[in-house]
């Protein structure tokens, strides 16, 4: 079905960057933010950083020797490194521009202060540029939960849930969040993380029946560099990946962290290709094994991705659910199911890169 209402996607389409120079990638991401009406602060910072790189300034020096393959969003790594300094209380002058730290100064005046911050904290920022982006966005749980409900209605079997590239494992706790859909309360109604009518339209299943059917009997994830939701420095790192002027997302992350810190999902420090064979082998008779990944494909080297796909295609009966960018259209994301895992993807829903809005009108049942 064609999509007349593009989702407000703020992503940079960075996987399309090929060998584009850094300034072009920074500016393209800033343009996408303008297009989607998001993060005025990051528009300023990305554009000014692009100019600085072309001048051979501090930002150019910062990125010297730092790998930036397509899809690795160096622009987000830079702004996350600055946000981390802000959130950890090290740079109060810059914090004055960050709503996430109570700041309210105009974004248009932020760059000279950001540049001074870069000069002063050069080594610390450079060290953080080597880290991959690890945004663990609980808004994506509202997307993935709807996919699980769809699968629960279809398969009616207990689910073993596995995630490749789980970051801190927040989306593996998908059923511990609350989702109100019209008069229905789904998930955990007592959860501090609440989604109100996240799907418009909702999945075309009997939501009450699907919720009653949904039983996650085992859950586990892997990540090359997992973050611990109970560790203060990892919490700061996770917060640093949220855009500082999107306070609703910060609230959402804090709520999810409060749940995960008490009872985290296990996330193994492994590459997906190494972890998957063992994780799949642990499945028990009668279970439906669902392996999902969200916004991780672009960060994985091609050989590793092929190995992940090969591991998924091996065992029978595994279902794959993915929430990944629609790069050809440079707009939004698709929730897709591969059932069984090696089958062609069937698009279920369209959504934003951080979850909402989520629309199931892209789905048409097999004819
Ligand atoms: C942008 S985060 C997304 C986290 C989570 N899926 C979400 O949507 O909230 C991508 C994660 O994939 C992890 N990652 C990248 N390559 C990986 C690999 N080969 N195996 C396992 N994890 C990987 C990164 O460390 C990072 O934490």
PDB file of C-alpha atoms and ligand atoms in Angstrom, residues 132-137 140 163 165 167 171 222-224 270-272 294-296 299-300 304, ligand 1:
ATOM      1  CA  UNK A 132      29.242   2.954  18.306  1.00  0.00           C
ATOM      2  CA  UNK A 133      25.858   4.598  18.776  1.00  0.00           C
ATOM      3  CA  UNK A 134      23.909   2.534  21.315  1.00  0.00           C
ATOM      4  CA  UNK A 135      20.590   4.311  21.569  1.00  0.00           C
ATOM      5  CA  UNK A 136      18.290   1.896  23.410  1.00  0.00           C
ATOM      6  CA  UNK A 137      14.947   3.438  22.633  1.00  0.00           C
ATOM      7  CA  UNK A 140      10.642   0.999  19.781  1.00  0.00           C
ATOM      8  CA  UNK A 163      17.444  -9.911  20.416  1.00  0.00           C
ATOM      9  CA  UNK A 165      22.153  -5.858  19.213  1.00  0.00           C
ATOM     10  CA  UNK A 167      22.232  -2.492  23.935  1.00  0.00           C
ATOM     11  CA  UNK A 171      13.208  -3.645  24.466  1.00  0.00           C
ATOM     12  CA  UNK A 222      23.471 -10.101  22.885  1.00  0.00           C
ATOM     13  CA  UNK A 223      25.497  -7.014  22.109  1.00  0.00           C
ATOM     14  CA  UNK A 224      29.137  -6.470  21.217  1.00  0.00           C
ATOM     15  CA  UNK A 270      28.905 -11.425  22.131  1.00  0.00           C
ATOM     16  CA  UNK A 271      28.669 -10.758  18.433  1.00  0.00           C
ATOM     17  CA  UNK A 272      25.347 -11.818  16.988  1.00  0.00           C
ATOM     18  CA  UNK A 294      15.917  -2.923  15.686  1.00  0.00           C
ATOM     19  CA  UNK A 295      18.066  -0.153  14.229  1.00  0.00           C
ATOM     20  CA  UNK A 296      21.200  -2.285  14.357  1.00  0.00           C
ATOM     21  CA  UNK A 299      26.103  -0.753  12.418  1.00  0.00           C
ATOM     22  CA  UNK A 300      27.107  -4.276  11.400  1.00  0.00           C
ATOM     23  CA  UNK A 304      29.055 -10.234  10.179  1.00  0.00           C
TER      24      UNK A 304
HETATM   25  C1  LIG B   1      21.543   1.647  17.806  1.00  0.00           C
HETATM   26  S1  LIG B   1      21.691   0.318  18.943  1.00  0.00           S
HETATM   27  C2  LIG B   1      20.018  -0.304  18.947  1.00  0.00           C
HETATM   28  C3  LIG B   1      19.688  -0.996  20.262  1.00  0.00           C
HETATM   29  C4  LIG B   1      18.294  -1.600  20.318  1.00  0.00           C
HETATM   30  N1  LIG B   1      18.138  -2.625  19.314  1.00  0.00           N
HETATM   31  C5  LIG B   1      17.225  -0.553  20.150  1.00  0.00           C
HETATM   32  O1  LIG B   1      16.636  -0.473  19.067  1.00  0.00           O
HETATM   33  O2  LIG B   1      16.912   0.177  21.093  1.00  0.00           O
HETATM   34  C6  LIG B   1      22.573  -0.912  17.984  1.00  0.00           C
HETATM   35  C7  LIG B   1      23.307  -1.909  18.885  1.00  0.00           C
HETATM   36  O3  LIG B   1      23.809  -2.975  18.077  1.00  0.00           O
HETATM   37  C8  LIG B   1      25.035  -3.412  18.675  1.00  0.00           C
HETATM   38  N2  LIG B   1      25.776  -4.190  17.682  1.00  0.00           N
HETATM   39  C9  LIG B   1      26.405  -3.746  16.568  1.00  0.00           C
HETATM   40  N3  LIG B   1      26.951  -4.772  15.892  1.00  0.00           N
HETATM   41  C10 LIG B   1      26.643  -5.906  16.577  1.00  0.00           C
HETATM   42  C11 LIG B   1      26.921  -7.307  16.379  1.00  0.00           C
HETATM   43  N4  LIG B   1      27.614  -7.751  15.339  1.00  0.00           N
HETATM   44  N5  LIG B   1      26.434  -8.176  17.279  1.00  0.00           N
HETATM   45  C12 LIG B   1      25.735  -7.760  18.358  1.00  0.00           C
HETATM   46  N6  LIG B   1      25.461  -6.439  18.599  1.00  0.00           N
HETATM   47  C13 LIG B   1      25.908  -5.540  17.723  1.00  0.00           C
HETATM   48  C14 LIG B   1      25.685  -2.105  19.111  1.00  0.00           C
HETATM   49  O4  LIG B   1      26.691  -2.334  20.087  1.00  0.00           O
HETATM   50  C15 LIG B   1      24.491  -1.317  19.628  1.00  0.00           C
HETATM   51  O5  LIG B   1      24.319  -1.475  21.024  1.00  0.00           O
END
